[in-house]
CSV table of C-alpha atoms in Angstrom, one decimal:
chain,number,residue,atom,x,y,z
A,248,UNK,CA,-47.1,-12.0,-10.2
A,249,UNK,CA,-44.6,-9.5,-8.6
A,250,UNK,CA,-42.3,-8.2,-10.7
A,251,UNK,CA,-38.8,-6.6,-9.9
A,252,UNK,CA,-37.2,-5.3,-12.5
A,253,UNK,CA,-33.9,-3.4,-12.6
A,254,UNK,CA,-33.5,-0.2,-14.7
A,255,UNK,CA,-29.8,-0.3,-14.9
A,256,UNK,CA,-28.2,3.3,-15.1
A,257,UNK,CA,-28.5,5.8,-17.4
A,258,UNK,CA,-31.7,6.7,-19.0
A,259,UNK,CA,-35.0,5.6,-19.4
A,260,UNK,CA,-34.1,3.4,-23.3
A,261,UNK,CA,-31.5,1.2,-20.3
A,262,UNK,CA,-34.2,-1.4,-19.9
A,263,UNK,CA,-34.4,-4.6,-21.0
A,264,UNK,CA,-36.8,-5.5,-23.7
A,265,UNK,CA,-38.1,-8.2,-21.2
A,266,UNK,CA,-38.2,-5.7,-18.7
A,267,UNK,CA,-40.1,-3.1,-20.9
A,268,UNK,CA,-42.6,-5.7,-22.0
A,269,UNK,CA,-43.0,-6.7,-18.2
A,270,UNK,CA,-44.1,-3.2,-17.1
A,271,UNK,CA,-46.4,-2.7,-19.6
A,272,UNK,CA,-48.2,-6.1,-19.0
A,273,UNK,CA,-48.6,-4.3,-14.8
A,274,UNK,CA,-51.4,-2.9,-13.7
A,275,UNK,CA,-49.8,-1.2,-11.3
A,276,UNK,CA,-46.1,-0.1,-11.7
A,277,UNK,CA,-43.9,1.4,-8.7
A,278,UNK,CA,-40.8,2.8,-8.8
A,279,UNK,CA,-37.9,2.7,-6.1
A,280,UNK,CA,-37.1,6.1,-5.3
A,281,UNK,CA,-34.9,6.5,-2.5
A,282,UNK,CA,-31.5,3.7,-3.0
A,283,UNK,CA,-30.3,5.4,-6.2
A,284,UNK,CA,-31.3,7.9,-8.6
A,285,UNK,CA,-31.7,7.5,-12.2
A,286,UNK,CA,-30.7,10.5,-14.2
A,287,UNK,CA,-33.8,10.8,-16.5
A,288,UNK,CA,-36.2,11.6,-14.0
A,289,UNK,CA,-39.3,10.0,-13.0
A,290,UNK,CA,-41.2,12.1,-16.3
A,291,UNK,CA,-39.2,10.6,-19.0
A,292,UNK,CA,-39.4,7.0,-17.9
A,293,UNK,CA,-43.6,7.3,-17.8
A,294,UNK,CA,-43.2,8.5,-20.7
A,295,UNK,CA,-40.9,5.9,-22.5
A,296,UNK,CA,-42.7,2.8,-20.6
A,297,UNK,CA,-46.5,4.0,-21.8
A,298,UNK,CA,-47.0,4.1,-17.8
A,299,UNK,CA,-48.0,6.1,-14.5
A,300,UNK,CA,-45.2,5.6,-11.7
A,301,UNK,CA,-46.1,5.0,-8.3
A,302,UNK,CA,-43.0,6.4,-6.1
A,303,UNK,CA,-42.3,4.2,-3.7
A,304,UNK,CA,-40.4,5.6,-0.6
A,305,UNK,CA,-38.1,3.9,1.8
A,306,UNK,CA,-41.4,4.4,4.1
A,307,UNK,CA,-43.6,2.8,2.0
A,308,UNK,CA,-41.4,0.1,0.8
A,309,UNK,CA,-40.3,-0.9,4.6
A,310,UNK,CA,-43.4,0.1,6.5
A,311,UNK,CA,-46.2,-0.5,3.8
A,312,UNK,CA,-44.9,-3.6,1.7
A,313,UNK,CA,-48.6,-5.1,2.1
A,314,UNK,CA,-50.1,-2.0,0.2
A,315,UNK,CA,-47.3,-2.6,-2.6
A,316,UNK,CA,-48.1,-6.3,-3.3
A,317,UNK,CA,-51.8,-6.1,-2.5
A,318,UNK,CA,-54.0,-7.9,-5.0
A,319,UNK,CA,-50.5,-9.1,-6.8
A,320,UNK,CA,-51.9,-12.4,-6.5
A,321,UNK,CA,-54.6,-12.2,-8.9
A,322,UNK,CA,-52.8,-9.2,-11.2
A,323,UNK,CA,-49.2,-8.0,-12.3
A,324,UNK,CA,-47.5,-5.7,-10.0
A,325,UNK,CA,-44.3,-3.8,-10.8
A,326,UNK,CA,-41.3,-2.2,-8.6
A,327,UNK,CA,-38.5,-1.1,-10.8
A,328,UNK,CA,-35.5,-0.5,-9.3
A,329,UNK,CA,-32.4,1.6,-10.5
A,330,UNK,CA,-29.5,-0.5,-11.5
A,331,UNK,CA,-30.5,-4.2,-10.4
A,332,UNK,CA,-33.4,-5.1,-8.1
A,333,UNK,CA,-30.9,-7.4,-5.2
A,334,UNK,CA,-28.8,-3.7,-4.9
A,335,UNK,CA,-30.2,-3.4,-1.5
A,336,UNK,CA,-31.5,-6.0,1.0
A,337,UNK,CA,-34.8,-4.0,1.7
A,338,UNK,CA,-35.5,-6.0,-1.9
A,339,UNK,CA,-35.3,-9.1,-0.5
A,340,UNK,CA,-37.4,-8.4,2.1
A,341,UNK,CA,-40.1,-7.4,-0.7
A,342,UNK,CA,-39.4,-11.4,-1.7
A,343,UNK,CA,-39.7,-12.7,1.5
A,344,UNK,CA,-43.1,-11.1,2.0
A,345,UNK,CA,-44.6,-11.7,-1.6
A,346,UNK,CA,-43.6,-15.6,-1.1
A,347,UNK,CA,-45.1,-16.3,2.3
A,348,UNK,CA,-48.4,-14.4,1.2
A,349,UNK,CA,-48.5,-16.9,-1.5
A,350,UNK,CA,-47.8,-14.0,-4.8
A,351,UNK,CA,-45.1,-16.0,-7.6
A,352,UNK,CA,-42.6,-13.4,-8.0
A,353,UNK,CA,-39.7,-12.8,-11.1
A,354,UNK,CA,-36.8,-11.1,-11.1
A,355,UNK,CA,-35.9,-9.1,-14.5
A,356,UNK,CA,-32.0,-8.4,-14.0
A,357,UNK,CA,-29.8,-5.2,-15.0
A,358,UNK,CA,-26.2,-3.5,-14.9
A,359,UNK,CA,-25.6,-2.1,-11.7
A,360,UNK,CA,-23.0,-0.1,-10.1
A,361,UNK,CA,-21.4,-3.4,-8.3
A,362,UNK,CA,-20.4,-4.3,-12.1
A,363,UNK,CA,-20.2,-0.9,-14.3
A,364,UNK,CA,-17.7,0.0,-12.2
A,365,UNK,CA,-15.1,-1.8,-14.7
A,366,UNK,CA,-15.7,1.4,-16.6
A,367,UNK,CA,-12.3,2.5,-14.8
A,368,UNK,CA,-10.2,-0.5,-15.9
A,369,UNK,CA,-10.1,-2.2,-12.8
A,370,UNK,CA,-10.9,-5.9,-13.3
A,371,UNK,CA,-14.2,-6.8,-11.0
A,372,UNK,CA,-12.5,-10.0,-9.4
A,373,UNK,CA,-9.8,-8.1,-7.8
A,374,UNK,CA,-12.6,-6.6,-5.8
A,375,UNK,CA,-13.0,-7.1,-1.9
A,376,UNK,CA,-16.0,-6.0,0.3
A,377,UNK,CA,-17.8,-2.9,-0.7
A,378,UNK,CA,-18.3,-0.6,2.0
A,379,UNK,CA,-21.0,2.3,2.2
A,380,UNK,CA,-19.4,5.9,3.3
A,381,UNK,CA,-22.1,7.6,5.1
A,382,UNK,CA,-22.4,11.1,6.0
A,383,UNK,CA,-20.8,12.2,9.2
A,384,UNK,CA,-22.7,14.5,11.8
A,385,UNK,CA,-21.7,16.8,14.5
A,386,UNK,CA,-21.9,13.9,16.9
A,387,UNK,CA,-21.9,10.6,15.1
A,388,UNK,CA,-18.6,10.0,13.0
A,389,UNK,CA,-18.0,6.4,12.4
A,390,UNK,CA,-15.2,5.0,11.1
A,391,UNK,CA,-16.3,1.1,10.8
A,392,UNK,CA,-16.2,1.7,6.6
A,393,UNK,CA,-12.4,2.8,7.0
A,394,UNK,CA,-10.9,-0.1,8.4
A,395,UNK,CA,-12.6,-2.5,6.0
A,396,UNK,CA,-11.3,-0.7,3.0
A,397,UNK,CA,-7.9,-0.9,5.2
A,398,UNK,CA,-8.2,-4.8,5.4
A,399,UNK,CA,-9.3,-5.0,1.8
A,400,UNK,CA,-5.9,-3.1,0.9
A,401,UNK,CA,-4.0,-5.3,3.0
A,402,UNK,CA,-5.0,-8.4,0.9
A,403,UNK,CA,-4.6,-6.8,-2.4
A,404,UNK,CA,-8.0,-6.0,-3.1
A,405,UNK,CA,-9.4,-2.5,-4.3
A,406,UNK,CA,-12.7,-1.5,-2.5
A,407,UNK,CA,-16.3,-0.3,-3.9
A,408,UNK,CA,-16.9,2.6,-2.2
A,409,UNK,CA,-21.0,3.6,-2.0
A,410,UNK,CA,-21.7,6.6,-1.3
A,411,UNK,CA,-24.4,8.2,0.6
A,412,UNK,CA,-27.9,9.3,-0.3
A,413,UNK,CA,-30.1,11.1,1.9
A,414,UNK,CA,-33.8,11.4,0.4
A,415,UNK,CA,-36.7,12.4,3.0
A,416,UNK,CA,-34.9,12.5,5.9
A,417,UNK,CA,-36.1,14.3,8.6
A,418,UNK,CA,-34.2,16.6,11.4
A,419,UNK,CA,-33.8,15.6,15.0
A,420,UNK,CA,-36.3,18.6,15.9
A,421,UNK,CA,-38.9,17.2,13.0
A,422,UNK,CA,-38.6,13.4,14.4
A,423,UNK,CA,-39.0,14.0,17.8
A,424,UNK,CA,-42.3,16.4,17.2
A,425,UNK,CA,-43.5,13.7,14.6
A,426,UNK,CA,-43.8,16.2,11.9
A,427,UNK,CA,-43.5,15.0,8.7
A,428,UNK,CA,-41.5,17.4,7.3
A,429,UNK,CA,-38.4,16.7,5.2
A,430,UNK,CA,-34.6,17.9,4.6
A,431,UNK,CA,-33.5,18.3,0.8
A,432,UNK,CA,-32.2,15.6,-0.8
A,433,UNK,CA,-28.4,15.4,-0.4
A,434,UNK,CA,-26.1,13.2,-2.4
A,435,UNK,CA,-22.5,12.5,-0.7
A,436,UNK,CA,-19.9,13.6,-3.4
A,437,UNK,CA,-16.3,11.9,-4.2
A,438,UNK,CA,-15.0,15.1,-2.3
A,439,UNK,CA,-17.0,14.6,0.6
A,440,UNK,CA,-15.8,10.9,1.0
A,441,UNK,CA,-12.1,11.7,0.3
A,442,UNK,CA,-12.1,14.5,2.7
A,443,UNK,CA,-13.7,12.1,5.2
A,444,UNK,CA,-11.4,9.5,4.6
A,445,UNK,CA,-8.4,12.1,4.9
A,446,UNK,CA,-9.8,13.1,8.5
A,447,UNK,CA,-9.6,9.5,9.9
A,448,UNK,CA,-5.9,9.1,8.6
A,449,UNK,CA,-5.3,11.9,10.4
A,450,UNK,CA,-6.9,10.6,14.0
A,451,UNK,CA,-5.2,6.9,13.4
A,452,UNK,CA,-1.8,9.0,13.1
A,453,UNK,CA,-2.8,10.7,16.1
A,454,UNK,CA,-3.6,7.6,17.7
A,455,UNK,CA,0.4,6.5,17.0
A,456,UNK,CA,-0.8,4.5,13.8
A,457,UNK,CA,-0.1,4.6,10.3
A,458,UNK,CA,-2.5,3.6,8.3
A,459,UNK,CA,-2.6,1.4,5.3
A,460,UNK,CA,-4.4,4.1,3.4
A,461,UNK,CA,-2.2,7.4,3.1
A,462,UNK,CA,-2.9,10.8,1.3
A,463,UNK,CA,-0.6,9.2,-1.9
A,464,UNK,CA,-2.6,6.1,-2.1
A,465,UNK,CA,-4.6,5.5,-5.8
A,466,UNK,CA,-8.2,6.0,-5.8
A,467,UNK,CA,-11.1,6.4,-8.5
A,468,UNK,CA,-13.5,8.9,-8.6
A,469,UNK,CA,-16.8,8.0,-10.9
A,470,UNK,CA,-20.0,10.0,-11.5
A,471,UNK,CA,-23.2,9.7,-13.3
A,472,UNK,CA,-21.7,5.6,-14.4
A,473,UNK,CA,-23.9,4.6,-17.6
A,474,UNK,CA,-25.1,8.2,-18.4
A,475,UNK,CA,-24.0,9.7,-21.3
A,476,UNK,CA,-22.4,12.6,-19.2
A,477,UNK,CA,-20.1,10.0,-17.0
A,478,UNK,CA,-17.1,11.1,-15.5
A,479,UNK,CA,-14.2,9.0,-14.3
A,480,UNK,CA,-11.2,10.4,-12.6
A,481,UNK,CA,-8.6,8.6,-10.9
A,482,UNK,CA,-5.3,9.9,-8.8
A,483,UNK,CA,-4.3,10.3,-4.9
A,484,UNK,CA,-6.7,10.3,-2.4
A,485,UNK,CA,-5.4,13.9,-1.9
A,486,UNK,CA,-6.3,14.8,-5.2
A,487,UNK,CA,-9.8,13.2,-5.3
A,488,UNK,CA,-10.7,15.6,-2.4
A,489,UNK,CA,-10.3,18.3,-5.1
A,490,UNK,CA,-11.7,16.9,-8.4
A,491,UNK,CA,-14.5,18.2,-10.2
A,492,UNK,CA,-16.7,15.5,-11.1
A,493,UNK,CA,-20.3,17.4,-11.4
A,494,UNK,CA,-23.6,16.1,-10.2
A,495,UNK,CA,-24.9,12.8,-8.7
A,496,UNK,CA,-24.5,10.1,-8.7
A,497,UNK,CA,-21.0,9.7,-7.4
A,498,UNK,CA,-18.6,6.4,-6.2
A,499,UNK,CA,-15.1,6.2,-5.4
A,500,UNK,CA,-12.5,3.2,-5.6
A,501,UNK,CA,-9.8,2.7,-3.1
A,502,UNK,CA,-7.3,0.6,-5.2
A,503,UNK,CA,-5.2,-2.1,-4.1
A,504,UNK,CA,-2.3,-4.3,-5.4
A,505,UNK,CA,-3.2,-3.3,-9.4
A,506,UNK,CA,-2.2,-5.4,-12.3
A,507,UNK,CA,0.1,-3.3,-15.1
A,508,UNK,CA,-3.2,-3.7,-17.6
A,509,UNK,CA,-5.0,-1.8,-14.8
A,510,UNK,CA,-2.4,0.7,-14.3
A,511,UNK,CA,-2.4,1.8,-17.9
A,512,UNK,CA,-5.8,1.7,-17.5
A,513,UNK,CA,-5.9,4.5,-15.2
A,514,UNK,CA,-3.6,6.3,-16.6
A,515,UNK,CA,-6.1,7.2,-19.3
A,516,UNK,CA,-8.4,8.9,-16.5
A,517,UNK,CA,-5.8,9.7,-14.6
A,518,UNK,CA,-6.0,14.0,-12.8
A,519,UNK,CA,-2.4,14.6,-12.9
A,520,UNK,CA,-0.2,11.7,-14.9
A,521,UNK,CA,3.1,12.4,-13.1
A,522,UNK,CA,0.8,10.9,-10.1
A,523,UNK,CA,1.3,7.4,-11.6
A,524,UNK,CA,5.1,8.1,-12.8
A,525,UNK,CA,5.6,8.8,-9.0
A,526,UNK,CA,3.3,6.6,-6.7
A,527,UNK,CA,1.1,4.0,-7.9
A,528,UNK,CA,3.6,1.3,-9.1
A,529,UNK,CA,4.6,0.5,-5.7
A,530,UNK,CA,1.7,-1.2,-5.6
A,531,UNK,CA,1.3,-3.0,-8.7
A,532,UNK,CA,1.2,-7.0,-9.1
């Protein structure tokens, strides 16, 4: 049997019982290690779960999916993922492959980002698409993300904003040279997305446009969602380009039309509360 089994987000006790008993049935146990990051570190979960961890890169887990569900046929096989296993599609590839080699395969559920983030106050069903903000480079900026959040806003709905997470990447120089040599992780923080985000309002104004998303419009920063440390901060998207929020993980919430419950809601996490007093109920239902 395969098993995937989320972790959920804080610490190493955020497992479900099922899921606890389930890894230490395994005889082998992997763990996801390059869509999220779970606080605890890889050290405290072996410890907790009574089990080695097999880190499982976006290499191996794209590339070498055979070597990860060899011999799962005749014994139990693990791959724990932070938050819950169906985060990210490369998951459902691991599925697709265990099914037509014939392996039976459960899936052990946990909180994930796509739901904790009602932490804030902002009810999940007023949520539209979620969009991934990725890092920008000298040469590639896209803008794709932006204009979904902007048609998100224009039917009410706030957006989930992901953000990225580079782990083992390699340089230009590296790639082309095929050595396998790696940058340092780098985790895109709520600053680095608001500042992005503040550079394309810019261009679109340039461009003779004014965009649905302005310097004044409500947003929610969130870090470290599920860990005893979490930190939630919500205001312009001006001021989110300044907040301190600490370490990874971060997200960010564009808002939409927002509900009076939601409003007061945010108010309690709110940077600066005059913000509210001054801006955000020109939006509210």
């Amino acid at each position: 049997m395969l098993y995937l089994i989320g972790l959920g987000l804080g610490d190493a006790e955020d497992i479900t019982v099922k899921g606890l008993e389930a890894v230490r049935r395994c005889g082998r146990v992997y763990l996801e290690a390059y869509t999220s990051l779970l606080p605890a570190g890889r050290q405290a979960l072996e410890k907790f779960y009574g089990k080695e961890l097999i880190l499982a890169d976006r290499e191996m887990v794209e590339q070498e999916a055979d070597s990860i569900l060899k011999d799962a046929d005749v014994s139990d096989v693990a791959f724990l993922v932070v938050g819950d296993p169906f985060g990210a599609t490369t998951h459902s590839d691991l599925v697709l492959r265990a099914v037509n080699l014939g392996i039976p395969y459960r899936v052990i559920h946990n909180a994930s980002i796509m739901n904790a983030v009602g932490c804030c106050g902002l009810q999940l069903y007023n949520f539209g698409e979620t969009v991934s903000i990725v890092f920008w480079t000298d040469t590639w900026k896209p803008e794709s993300f932006f204009d979904k959040i902007k048609k998100n806003r224009q039917n009410g709905m706030h957006t989930l904003c992901l953000l990225d997470i580079k782990v083992k990447e390699q340089s230009v120089e590296n790639l082309m040279k095929g050595r396998k040599v790696y940058e340092p992780p780098r985790y895109m923080s709520v600053n680095q997305a608001a500042e992005q985000l503040l550079t394309i309002i810019q261009n679109r104004r340039l461009q003779g446009e004014e965009p649905e998303i302005t310097e004044n419009t409500i947003c929610v920063g969130l870090a470290r969602v599920g860990a005893q440390d979490q930190k939630i901060a919500s205001g312009t998207l001006h001021q989110m380009s300044t907040v301190e929020l600490g370490g990874p993980l971060h997200s960010m919430i564009v808002t939409g039309t927002m509900h009076p419950l939601e409003l007061e809601m945010l108010k309690l996490f709110s940077v600066d509360s005059s913000t509210f007093e001054n801006n955000a109920f020109q939006r509210n239902a």
